[in-house]
Amino acid sequence: MQKLIKDALQEIQQASNLQELKNVEVKYLGRSGLITDLLKTLKDLSTEEKRTKGQEIQEIKKSFTENYLIAEKKLQKQAIEEKLTKEFFDITFNEINPQRSQQKGSLHPLSILQKEVEEIFSEMGFEVADGPEVESEYYNFEALNIPAHHPARDMQDTFFLNCPTDKKQGQLVLRTHTSPVQIRMMEKYGAPLRLIVPGRVFRYEATDATHDSTFNQVEGLLIDKNISLAHLKGLMQEFLKRFFKEEATVRFRPGYFPFVEPGIEMDMLWTKNGKSKWLEVMGAGMVHPNVLKAGGLDSNKYQGWAFGFGLTRFALLRYNIDGIRSLHSNDLRYLKQF
Ligand code: FA5
């Protein structure tokens, strides 16, 4: 037994890494290890022998374990040091190689502008509302005084969804404008109302520098008693001053939308490369009595106006962007400018 413990401690000392040390442990304390085997012999001894031998073997085991733990600690430390010298980790690597560094995200220009619009209108007492991008024909057209087969349905080329439909709601469509949310809000909150609805809209149409098939609009709706278009004109001028941070040159002209009467359109002067031209940015008007009725309101008691402007068009003017589609570019070098 003396030789056994002497050999064991020597082997522990000689182990040059953690694996070798583990092997020593298995050799002596494993399931059929030398010390384990000794313990197994105890059962054949007399009670007296069991006591003395048992104590001796336990001492051997204790001494083995103590020495094992000391050696293990030493070898663990040695392993870490070896790793640190072998594996060189350069914490300045990304700074010296900026192209490898993590790209930091930023808000999309349209999100930045939407937030600004929401802030300006909130300051003027408007709520910010939301509605679904997948709409029914009922909300997108019917309730807005555009019945089936009305020629105005062709004013906004529509993406139809191939989904089961219900008779009253009609087919599902990707909303062509934010105006359906007018009806949803009238139904939900009644009158008076004072809200804006920023959102994405979709049209099945050819794209060019000022037209995209997915773009952002902001709807505005004010319903109360004794409301006139003069309120809208004043409010728009104030909004434009705050949004563009300078006096914007705009003109109002008559416009036709079945959901307003009378209807107007607003153009804004767009100066690019020394040349100026009018860009249509907004449709608006007094909410049609049929629309108030569809929303469940008494058109004899309440009036209101509504507007819908193209936030994407405002982005062209604010940032002096050439083509509207670059706003949907996923090129970070482009998007980072804003
Ligand atoms: C409408 O969508 C009406 N719902 C607006 C409205 C609301 C009128 C409430 C009356 C009362 P229009 O189709 O003209 O109208 O679009 C409104 C604005 O969206 C346009 O003035 C323009 O700024 C923008 N717009 C329209 N089509 C596109 C397009 N393809 N790409 C980018 N912007 C567009």
mmCIF file of C-alpha atoms and ligand atoms in Angstrom:
data_model
loop_
_atom_site.group_PDB
_atom_site.id
_atom_site.type_symbol
_atom_site.label_atom_id
_atom_site.label_comp_id
_atom_site.label_asym_id
_atom_site.label_seq_id
_atom_site.Cartn_x
_atom_site.Cartn_y
_atom_site.Cartn_z
ATOM 1 C CA MET A 1 0.000 0.000 0.000
ATOM 2 C CA GLN A 2 2.935 2.301 0.741
ATOM 3 C CA LYS A 3 4.291 1.641 -2.744
ATOM 4 C CA LEU A 4 0.864 2.242 -4.253
ATOM 5 C CA ILE A 5 0.487 5.709 -2.778
ATOM 6 C CA LYS A 6 4.117 6.567 -3.549
ATOM 7 C CA ASP A 7 3.623 5.621 -7.227
ATOM 8 C CA ALA A 8 0.287 7.414 -7.390
ATOM 9 C CA LEU A 9 1.668 10.705 -6.011
ATOM 10 C CA GLN A 10 4.654 10.458 -8.339
ATOM 11 C CA GLU A 11 2.370 9.943 -11.354
ATOM 12 C CA ILE A 12 0.275 12.932 -10.279
ATOM 13 C CA GLN A 13 3.434 15.059 -10.168
ATOM 14 C CA GLN A 14 4.574 13.819 -13.552
ATOM 15 C CA ALA A 15 1.330 14.513 -15.377
ATOM 16 C CA SER A 16 2.183 17.315 -17.790
ATOM 17 C CA ASN A 17 -1.357 18.231 -18.825
ATOM 18 C CA LEU A 18 -4.966 17.887 -17.661
ATOM 19 C CA GLN A 19 -5.651 14.818 -19.818
ATOM 20 C CA GLU A 20 -2.655 12.923 -18.394
ATOM 21 C CA LEU A 21 -3.801 13.878 -14.911
ATOM 22 C CA LYS A 22 -7.309 12.612 -15.662
ATOM 23 C CA ASN A 23 -5.770 9.289 -16.808
ATOM 24 C CA VAL A 24 -4.012 8.975 -13.443
ATOM 25 C CA GLU A 25 -7.307 9.519 -11.655
ATOM 26 C CA VAL A 26 -8.976 6.806 -13.747
ATOM 27 C CA LYS A 27 -6.065 4.431 -13.077
ATOM 28 C CA TYR A 28 -6.407 4.817 -9.301
ATOM 29 C CA LEU A 29 -9.957 5.908 -8.557
ATOM 30 C CA GLY A 30 -11.856 4.739 -11.683
ATOM 31 C CA ARG A 31 -14.482 1.974 -11.571
ATOM 32 C CA SER A 32 -11.730 -0.672 -11.557
ATOM 33 C CA GLY A 33 -8.968 1.646 -10.352
ATOM 34 C CA LEU A 34 -6.197 0.412 -8.020
ATOM 35 C CA ILE A 35 -7.501 2.243 -4.935
ATOM 36 C CA THR A 36 -11.101 1.282 -5.789
ATOM 37 C CA ASP A 37 -10.023 -2.377 -6.034
ATOM 38 C CA LEU A 38 -8.390 -2.159 -2.608
ATOM 39 C CA LEU A 39 -11.657 -0.838 -1.154
ATOM 40 C CA LYS A 40 -13.485 -3.789 -2.733
ATOM 41 C CA THR A 41 -11.231 -6.278 -0.856
ATOM 42 C CA LEU A 42 -12.480 -4.932 2.500
ATOM 43 C CA LYS A 43 -15.691 -6.933 2.335
ATOM 44 C CA ASP A 44 -13.762 -10.247 2.724
ATOM 45 C CA LEU A 45 -11.891 -9.131 5.877
ATOM 46 C CA SER A 46 -12.791 -9.529 9.539
ATOM 47 C CA THR A 47 -14.405 -6.652 11.367
ATOM 48 C CA GLU A 48 -11.160 -5.708 13.134
ATOM 49 C CA GLU A 49 -9.161 -5.831 9.889
ATOM 50 C CA LYS A 50 -11.898 -3.907 8.112
ATOM 51 C CA ARG A 51 -11.485 -1.092 10.634
ATOM 52 C CA THR A 52 -7.700 -0.768 10.445
ATOM 53 C CA LYS A 53 -7.325 -1.516 6.705
ATOM 54 C CA GLY A 54 -10.363 0.579 5.883
ATOM 55 C CA GLN A 55 -8.896 3.571 7.677
ATOM 56 C CA GLU A 56 -5.543 3.095 5.907
ATOM 57 C CA ILE A 57 -7.157 2.929 2.463
ATOM 58 C CA GLN A 58 -9.289 6.008 3.221
ATOM 59 C CA GLU A 59 -6.083 7.899 4.167
ATOM 60 C CA ILE A 60 -4.510 6.855 0.875
ATOM 61 C CA LYS A 61 -7.613 8.038 -0.994
ATOM 62 C CA LYS A 62 -7.597 11.345 0.889
ATOM 63 C CA SER A 63 -3.930 11.952 0.183
ATOM 64 C CA PHE A 64 -4.445 11.034 -3.484
ATOM 65 C CA THR A 65 -7.387 13.459 -3.828
ATOM 66 C CA GLU A 66 -5.568 16.344 -2.077
ATOM 67 C CA ASN A 67 -2.544 16.002 -4.326
ATOM 68 C CA TYR A 68 -4.765 15.534 -7.361
ATOM 69 C CA LEU A 69 -6.635 18.814 -6.718
ATOM 70 C CA ILE A 70 -3.390 20.788 -6.239
ATOM 71 C CA ALA A 71 -1.971 19.379 -9.487
ATOM 72 C CA GLU A 72 -5.244 20.028 -11.302
ATOM 73 C CA LYS A 73 -5.265 23.686 -10.298
ATOM 74 C CA LYS A 74 -1.643 24.076 -11.431
ATOM 75 C CA LEU A 75 -2.321 22.431 -14.803
ATOM 76 C CA GLN A 76 -5.485 24.470 -15.376
ATOM 77 C CA LYS A 77 -3.547 27.684 -14.853
ATOM 78 C CA GLN A 78 -0.836 26.422 -17.157
ATOM 79 C CA ALA A 79 -3.434 25.573 -19.849
ATOM 80 C CA ILE A 80 -4.920 29.103 -19.718
ATOM 81 C CA GLU A 81 -1.496 30.696 -19.968
ATOM 82 C CA GLU A 82 -0.617 28.501 -22.933
ATOM 83 C CA LYS A 83 -3.868 29.471 -24.654
ATOM 84 C CA LEU A 84 -3.246 33.172 -24.022
ATOM 85 C CA THR A 85 0.209 33.084 -25.552
ATOM 86 C CA LYS A 86 -0.837 30.929 -28.505
ATOM 87 C CA GLU A 87 -4.121 32.664 -29.364
ATOM 88 C CA PHE A 88 -3.488 36.329 -29.960
ATOM 89 C CA PHE A 89 -6.635 38.424 -29.856
ATOM 90 C CA ASP A 90 -6.254 41.930 -31.212
ATOM 91 C CA ILE A 91 -8.967 44.143 -29.757
ATOM 92 C CA THR A 92 -8.030 47.017 -32.080
ATOM 93 C CA PHE A 93 -8.522 44.825 -35.183
ATOM 94 C CA ASN A 94 -11.867 46.318 -36.244
ATOM 95 C CA GLU A 95 -10.562 49.855 -35.808
ATOM 96 C CA ILE A 96 -7.609 49.245 -38.077
ATOM 97 C CA ASN A 97 -9.864 47.433 -40.580
ATOM 98 C CA PRO A 98 -13.021 49.554 -40.677
ATOM 99 C CA GLN A 99 -14.487 47.508 -43.519
ATOM 100 C CA ARG A 100 -14.690 44.567 -41.095
ATOM 101 C CA SER A 101 -16.330 46.506 -38.296
ATOM 102 C CA GLN A 102 -20.000 46.084 -37.409
ATOM 103 C CA GLN A 103 -22.363 48.332 -39.375
ATOM 104 C CA LYS A 104 -24.433 50.467 -37.045
ATOM 105 C CA GLY A 105 -28.094 50.709 -38.047
ATOM 106 C CA SER A 106 -29.985 53.967 -38.483
ATOM 107 C CA LEU A 107 -33.545 55.062 -39.165
ATOM 108 C CA HIS A 108 -34.754 54.984 -42.764
ATOM 109 C CA PRO A 109 -35.290 58.493 -44.239
ATOM 110 C CA LEU A 110 -39.041 57.822 -44.545
ATOM 111 C CA SER A 111 -39.208 56.790 -40.876
ATOM 112 C CA ILE A 112 -37.366 59.972 -39.881
ATOM 113 C CA LEU A 113 -39.832 62.110 -41.840
ATOM 114 C CA GLN A 114 -42.867 60.180 -40.573
ATOM 115 C CA LYS A 115 -41.730 60.823 -37.002
ATOM 116 C CA GLU A 116 -41.365 64.546 -37.730
ATOM 117 C CA VAL A 117 -44.848 64.688 -39.300
ATOM 118 C CA GLU A 118 -46.332 62.880 -36.279
ATOM 119 C CA GLU A 119 -44.621 65.318 -33.912
ATOM 120 C CA ILE A 120 -45.834 68.416 -35.755
ATOM 121 C CA PHE A 121 -49.445 67.213 -35.944
ATOM 122 C CA SER A 122 -49.405 65.990 -32.334
ATOM 123 C CA GLU A 123 -48.385 69.490 -31.289
ATOM 124 C CA MET A 124 -51.413 70.772 -33.193
ATOM 125 C CA GLY A 125 -53.724 68.425 -31.276
ATOM 126 C CA PHE A 126 -54.002 65.507 -33.730
ATOM 127 C CA GLU A 127 -54.014 61.842 -32.710
ATOM 128 C CA VAL A 128 -51.917 59.356 -34.694
ATOM 129 C CA ALA A 129 -53.958 56.379 -35.954
ATOM 130 C CA ASP A 130 -53.206 53.212 -37.877
ATOM 131 C CA GLY A 131 -55.058 50.837 -40.199
ATOM 132 C CA PRO A 132 -54.482 47.572 -42.090
ATOM 133 C CA GLU A 133 -52.440 47.443 -45.304
ATOM 134 C CA VAL A 134 -54.596 44.554 -46.543
ATOM 135 C CA GLU A 135 -58.029 46.105 -46.858
ATOM 136 C CA SER A 136 -61.422 45.056 -48.167
ATOM 137 C CA GLU A 137 -62.926 46.589 -51.290
ATOM 138 C CA TYR A 138 -65.644 47.904 -48.999
ATOM 139 C CA TYR A 139 -63.313 50.133 -46.940
ATOM 140 C CA ASN A 140 -60.948 50.987 -49.786
ATOM 141 C CA PHE A 141 -63.717 52.001 -52.234
ATOM 142 C CA GLU A 142 -67.365 51.374 -51.403
ATOM 143 C CA ALA A 143 -67.548 53.209 -48.074
ATOM 144 C CA LEU A 144 -65.604 56.068 -49.668
ATOM 145 C CA ASN A 145 -68.398 56.664 -52.146
ATOM 146 C CA ILE A 146 -66.712 54.697 -54.942
ATOM 147 C CA PRO A 147 -69.208 51.917 -55.761
ATOM 148 C CA ALA A 148 -68.308 48.955 -57.987
ATOM 149 C CA HIS A 149 -68.021 49.882 -61.679
ATOM 150 C CA HIS A 150 -67.542 53.554 -60.764
ATOM 151 C CA PRO A 151 -64.946 54.975 -63.184
ATOM 152 C CA ALA A 152 -63.007 56.376 -60.190
ATOM 153 C CA ARG A 153 -61.944 52.825 -59.312
ATOM 154 C CA ASP A 154 -59.616 53.060 -62.286
ATOM 155 C CA MET A 155 -57.966 56.194 -60.872
ATOM 156 C CA GLN A 156 -56.003 53.954 -58.519
ATOM 157 C CA ASP A 157 -54.845 50.703 -60.128
ATOM 158 C CA THR A 158 -55.319 48.039 -57.549
ATOM 159 C CA PHE A 159 -53.543 44.865 -56.436
ATOM 160 C CA PHE A 160 -56.256 42.281 -55.703
ATOM 161 C CA LEU A 161 -55.628 39.383 -53.355
ATOM 162 C CA ASN A 162 -56.714 35.944 -54.372
ATOM 163 C CA CYS A 163 -58.607 35.202 -51.155
ATOM 164 C CA PRO A 164 -62.094 34.003 -50.277
ATOM 165 C CA THR A 165 -64.359 37.016 -50.035
ATOM 166 C CA ASP A 166 -67.509 38.012 -48.252
ATOM 167 C CA LYS A 167 -70.323 39.774 -50.075
ATOM 168 C CA LYS A 168 -70.406 43.012 -48.108
ATOM 169 C CA GLN A 169 -66.631 43.397 -47.800
ATOM 170 C CA GLY A 170 -65.902 42.434 -51.419
ATOM 171 C CA GLN A 171 -62.482 41.204 -52.429
ATOM 172 C CA LEU A 172 -59.352 41.818 -50.370
ATOM 173 C CA VAL A 173 -56.937 44.378 -51.834
ATOM 174 C CA LEU A 174 -53.664 46.036 -50.915
ATOM 175 C CA ARG A 175 -54.967 49.449 -49.885
ATOM 176 C CA THR A 176 -54.428 52.022 -52.618
ATOM 177 C CA HIS A 177 -54.567 54.952 -50.185
ATOM 178 C CA THR A 178 -54.824 55.680 -46.451
ATOM 179 C CA SER A 179 -58.394 57.017 -46.793
ATOM 180 C CA PRO A 180 -60.106 53.734 -45.703
ATOM 181 C CA VAL A 181 -58.848 54.453 -42.178
ATOM 182 C CA GLN A 182 -61.188 57.499 -42.174
ATOM 183 C CA ILE A 183 -64.173 55.114 -42.125
ATOM 184 C CA ARG A 184 -62.601 52.777 -39.584
ATOM 185 C CA MET A 185 -61.984 55.690 -37.187
ATOM 186 C CA MET A 186 -65.495 57.145 -37.620
ATOM 187 C CA GLU A 187 -66.949 53.695 -36.883
ATOM 188 C CA LYS A 188 -64.710 53.241 -33.854
ATOM 189 C CA TYR A 189 -64.751 56.673 -32.220
ATOM 190 C CA GLY A 190 -67.659 58.608 -33.730
ATOM 191 C CA ALA A 191 -67.304 62.414 -33.783
ATOM 192 C CA PRO A 192 -65.545 64.760 -33.224
ATOM 193 C CA LEU A 193 -62.289 63.462 -34.711
ATOM 194 C CA ARG A 194 -58.899 64.991 -35.274
ATOM 195 C CA LEU A 195 -56.304 62.528 -36.482
ATOM 196 C CA ILE A 196 -53.589 61.670 -38.944
ATOM 197 C CA VAL A 197 -52.816 58.236 -40.382
ATOM 198 C CA PRO A 198 -49.333 57.655 -41.763
ATOM 199 C CA GLY A 199 -49.003 54.450 -43.763
ATOM 200 C CA ARG A 200 -47.818 52.472 -46.733
ATOM 201 C CA VAL A 201 -50.032 52.186 -49.795
ATOM 202 C CA PHE A 202 -49.768 50.151 -53.001
ATOM 203 C CA ARG A 203 -50.690 50.735 -56.626
ATOM 204 C CA TYR A 204 -50.328 48.579 -59.668
ATOM 205 C CA GLU A 205 -48.806 51.262 -61.836
ATOM 206 C CA ALA A 206 -45.750 52.035 -63.927
ATOM 207 C CA THR A 207 -42.932 53.626 -61.952
ATOM 208 C CA ASP A 208 -40.931 56.710 -62.845
ATOM 209 C CA ALA A 209 -39.020 59.466 -61.014
ATOM 210 C CA THR A 210 -42.093 60.567 -59.006
ATOM 211 C CA HIS A 211 -44.284 57.405 -59.028
ATOM 212 C CA ASP A 212 -43.619 54.157 -57.195
ATOM 213 C CA SER A 213 -45.845 51.103 -56.747
ATOM 214 C CA THR A 214 -45.320 51.181 -52.966
ATOM 215 C CA PHE A 215 -45.228 54.577 -51.340
ATOM 216 C CA ASN A 216 -46.148 56.331 -48.110
ATOM 217 C CA GLN A 217 -49.088 58.617 -47.527
ATOM 218 C CA VAL A 218 -50.321 60.581 -44.548
ATOM 219 C CA GLU A 219 -54.080 60.891 -44.202
ATOM 220 C CA GLY A 220 -55.585 63.726 -42.166
ATOM 221 C CA LEU A 221 -59.146 63.905 -40.878
ATOM 222 C CA LEU A 222 -60.934 66.590 -38.908
ATOM 223 C CA ILE A 223 -64.606 66.153 -38.085
ATOM 224 C CA ASP A 224 -66.486 68.641 -35.960
ATOM 225 C CA LYS A 225 -69.187 71.277 -36.167
ATOM 226 C CA ASN A 226 -68.759 74.391 -38.335
ATOM 227 C CA ILE A 227 -65.636 73.264 -40.139
ATOM 228 C CA SER A 228 -64.576 74.809 -43.442
ATOM 229 C CA LEU A 229 -61.786 74.413 -46.005
ATOM 230 C CA ALA A 230 -60.221 77.635 -44.744
ATOM 231 C CA HIS A 231 -59.124 75.683 -41.615
ATOM 232 C CA LEU A 232 -57.379 73.124 -43.782
ATOM 233 C CA LYS A 233 -55.560 75.746 -45.828
ATOM 234 C CA GLY A 234 -54.292 77.525 -42.723
ATOM 235 C CA LEU A 235 -53.248 74.296 -41.073
ATOM 236 C CA MET A 236 -51.404 73.028 -44.165
ATOM 237 C CA GLN A 237 -49.476 76.274 -44.503
ATOM 238 C CA GLU A 238 -48.425 76.053 -40.847
ATOM 239 C CA PHE A 239 -47.487 72.394 -41.221
ATOM 240 C CA LEU A 240 -45.384 73.035 -44.335
ATOM 241 C CA LYS A 241 -43.540 75.891 -42.622
ATOM 242 C CA ARG A 242 -42.596 73.646 -39.706
ATOM 243 C CA PHE A 243 -41.776 70.618 -41.875
ATOM 244 C CA PHE A 244 -39.653 72.373 -44.506
ATOM 245 C CA LYS A 245 -38.330 74.952 -42.008
ATOM 246 C CA GLU A 246 -38.925 77.668 -44.595
ATOM 247 C CA GLU A 247 -41.855 79.108 -46.522
ATOM 248 C CA ALA A 248 -42.918 76.495 -49.087
ATOM 249 C CA THR A 249 -44.374 77.674 -52.395
ATOM 250 C CA VAL A 250 -47.666 75.863 -52.915
ATOM 251 C CA ARG A 251 -50.744 76.266 -55.061
ATOM 252 C CA PHE A 252 -54.231 74.889 -54.537
ATOM 253 C CA ARG A 253 -56.436 73.888 -57.456
ATOM 254 C CA PRO A 254 -59.750 72.062 -57.793
ATOM 255 C CA GLY A 255 -59.448 68.269 -57.776
ATOM 256 C CA TYR A 256 -61.885 65.399 -58.049
ATOM 257 C CA PHE A 257 -62.140 62.615 -55.468
ATOM 258 C CA PRO A 258 -65.537 60.891 -54.968
ATOM 259 C CA PHE A 259 -65.100 60.953 -51.169
ATOM 260 C CA VAL A 260 -64.916 64.764 -50.897
ATOM 261 C CA GLU A 261 -67.050 67.635 -52.132
ATOM 262 C CA PRO A 262 -65.588 70.052 -53.040
ATOM 263 C CA GLY A 263 -62.175 68.534 -53.686
ATOM 264 C CA ILE A 264 -58.833 70.266 -54.046
ATOM 265 C CA GLU A 265 -55.267 69.331 -54.877
ATOM 266 C CA MET A 266 -52.083 70.935 -53.669
ATOM 267 C CA ASP A 267 -48.906 71.262 -55.734
ATOM 268 C CA MET A 268 -45.534 72.353 -54.469
ATOM 269 C CA LEU A 269 -42.783 74.097 -56.358
ATOM 270 C CA TRP A 270 -39.849 71.732 -56.826
ATOM 271 C CA THR A 271 -36.560 73.319 -57.788
ATOM 272 C CA LYS A 272 -33.964 70.905 -59.090
ATOM 273 C CA ASN A 273 -30.746 71.678 -60.936
ATOM 274 C CA GLY A 274 -31.823 75.319 -61.338
ATOM 275 C CA LYS A 275 -35.169 74.349 -62.909
ATOM 276 C CA SER A 276 -38.526 74.656 -61.124
ATOM 277 C CA LYS A 277 -41.669 72.633 -61.683
ATOM 278 C CA TRP A 278 -44.920 71.950 -59.856
ATOM 279 C CA LEU A 279 -45.191 68.580 -58.121
ATOM 280 C CA GLU A 280 -48.575 67.271 -57.010
ATOM 281 C CA VAL A 281 -48.269 66.425 -53.340
ATOM 282 C CA MET A 282 -51.752 66.256 -51.814
ATOM 283 C CA GLY A 283 -55.446 65.641 -52.407
ATOM 284 C CA ALA A 284 -58.023 67.035 -49.990
ATOM 285 C CA GLY A 285 -61.533 68.365 -49.575
ATOM 286 C CA MET A 286 -64.678 68.469 -47.470
ATOM 287 C CA VAL A 287 -65.711 64.944 -46.467
ATOM 288 C CA HIS A 288 -68.649 63.815 -48.656
ATOM 289 C CA PRO A 289 -71.957 63.312 -46.740
ATOM 290 C CA ASN A 290 -72.122 59.717 -48.062
ATOM 291 C CA VAL A 291 -68.759 59.026 -46.391
ATOM 292 C CA LEU A 292 -69.930 60.452 -43.065
ATOM 293 C CA LYS A 293 -73.030 58.251 -43.361
ATOM 294 C CA ALA A 294 -70.931 55.152 -44.115
ATOM 295 C CA GLY A 295 -68.918 55.956 -40.995
ATOM 296 C CA GLY A 296 -72.132 56.107 -38.956
ATOM 297 C CA LEU A 297 -72.145 59.911 -38.468
ATOM 298 C CA ASP A 298 -75.003 62.371 -38.858
ATOM 299 C CA SER A 299 -74.050 64.501 -41.868
ATOM 300 C CA ASN A 300 -76.540 67.210 -40.848
ATOM 301 C CA LYS A 301 -74.745 67.681 -37.542
ATOM 302 C CA TYR A 302 -71.097 67.220 -38.502
ATOM 303 C CA GLN A 303 -68.804 68.348 -41.283
ATOM 304 C CA GLY A 304 -65.159 67.793 -41.789
ATOM 305 C CA TRP A 305 -62.252 67.879 -44.125
ATOM 306 C CA ALA A 306 -59.739 65.248 -45.070
ATOM 307 C CA PHE A 307 -56.408 65.280 -46.825
ATOM 308 C CA GLY A 308 -53.970 62.684 -48.102
ATOM 309 C CA PHE A 309 -50.437 63.720 -48.949
ATOM 310 C CA GLY A 310 -47.564 61.715 -50.369
ATOM 311 C CA LEU A 311 -44.880 61.469 -47.711
ATOM 312 C CA THR A 312 -42.604 59.898 -50.297
ATOM 313 C CA ARG A 313 -43.041 62.957 -52.530
ATOM 314 C CA PHE A 314 -42.249 65.212 -49.546
ATOM 315 C CA ALA A 315 -39.059 63.165 -49.071
ATOM 316 C CA LEU A 316 -38.042 64.039 -52.666
ATOM 317 C CA LEU A 317 -38.524 67.722 -51.892
ATOM 318 C CA ARG A 318 -36.940 67.703 -48.423
ATOM 319 C CA TYR A 319 -33.840 65.743 -49.379
ATOM 320 C CA ASN A 320 -33.632 66.844 -53.012
ATOM 321 C CA ILE A 321 -33.613 63.242 -54.172
ATOM 322 C CA ASP A 322 -33.596 62.540 -57.900
ATOM 323 C CA GLY A 323 -35.677 59.382 -58.231
ATOM 324 C CA ILE A 324 -38.325 58.087 -55.871
ATOM 325 C CA ARG A 325 -37.220 54.461 -56.131
ATOM 326 C CA SER A 326 -33.829 55.148 -54.549
ATOM 327 C CA LEU A 327 -35.751 55.370 -51.264
ATOM 328 C CA HIS A 328 -36.313 51.632 -51.542
ATOM 329 C CA SER A 329 -32.646 50.985 -52.190
ATOM 330 C CA ASN A 330 -30.976 48.684 -49.690
ATOM 331 C CA ASP A 331 -27.630 50.371 -50.251
ATOM 332 C CA LEU A 332 -26.448 51.454 -46.809
ATOM 333 C CA ARG A 333 -24.046 54.017 -48.281
ATOM 334 C CA TYR A 334 -27.063 55.720 -49.806
ATOM 335 C CA LEU A 335 -29.368 55.420 -46.798
ATOM 336 C CA LYS A 336 -26.713 56.596 -44.351
ATOM 337 C CA GLN A 337 -26.732 60.111 -45.802
ATOM 338 C CA PHE A 338 -29.964 61.034 -44.111
HETATM 339 C C1 FA5 B 1 -55.481 59.877 -52.851
HETATM 340 O O1 FA5 B 1 -54.846 58.858 -52.641
HETATM 341 C C2 FA5 B 1 -56.567 60.330 -51.930
HETATM 342 N N1 FA5 B 1 -56.888 59.300 -51.000
HETATM 343 C C3 FA5 B 1 -56.137 61.594 -51.219
HETATM 344 C C4 FA5 B 1 -57.256 62.291 -50.500
HETATM 345 C C5 FA5 B 1 -57.455 62.023 -49.163
HETATM 346 C C6 FA5 B 1 -58.104 63.151 -51.186
HETATM 347 C C7 FA5 B 1 -58.500 62.653 -48.480
HETATM 348 C C8 FA5 B 1 -59.142 63.766 -50.516
HETATM 349 C C9 FA5 B 1 -59.333 63.522 -49.172
HETATM 350 P P1 FA5 B 1 -54.014 60.603 -54.888
HETATM 351 O O2 FA5 B 1 -54.182 59.372 -55.667
HETATM 352 O O3 FA5 B 1 -53.948 61.868 -55.643
HETATM 353 O O4 FA5 B 1 -55.196 60.726 -53.825
HETATM 354 O O5 FA5 B 1 -52.710 60.461 -53.990
HETATM 355 C C10 FA5 B 1 -52.407 61.414 -52.983
HETATM 356 C C11 FA5 B 1 -50.938 61.769 -53.024
HETATM 357 O O6 FA5 B 1 -50.154 60.586 -52.968
HETATM 358 C C12 FA5 B 1 -50.502 62.453 -54.301
HETATM 359 O O7 FA5 B 1 -50.765 63.828 -54.247
HETATM 360 C C13 FA5 B 1 -49.040 62.153 -54.337
HETATM 361 O O8 FA5 B 1 -48.339 63.029 -53.501
HETATM 362 C C14 FA5 B 1 -48.979 60.776 -53.746
HETATM 363 N N2 FA5 B 1 -48.928 59.744 -54.798
HETATM 364 C C15 FA5 B 1 -49.903 59.293 -55.584
HETATM 365 N N3 FA5 B 1 -49.490 58.330 -56.401
HETATM 366 C C16 FA5 B 1 -48.177 58.133 -56.110
HETATM 367 C C17 FA5 B 1 -47.174 57.236 -56.598
HETATM 368 N N4 FA5 B 1 -47.422 56.299 -57.520
HETATM 369 N N5 FA5 B 1 -45.937 57.303 -56.068
HETATM 370 C C18 FA5 B 1 -45.676 58.208 -55.082
HETATM 371 N N6 FA5 B 1 -46.573 59.067 -54.584
HETATM 372 C C19 FA5 B 1 -47.812 59.030 -55.092
#
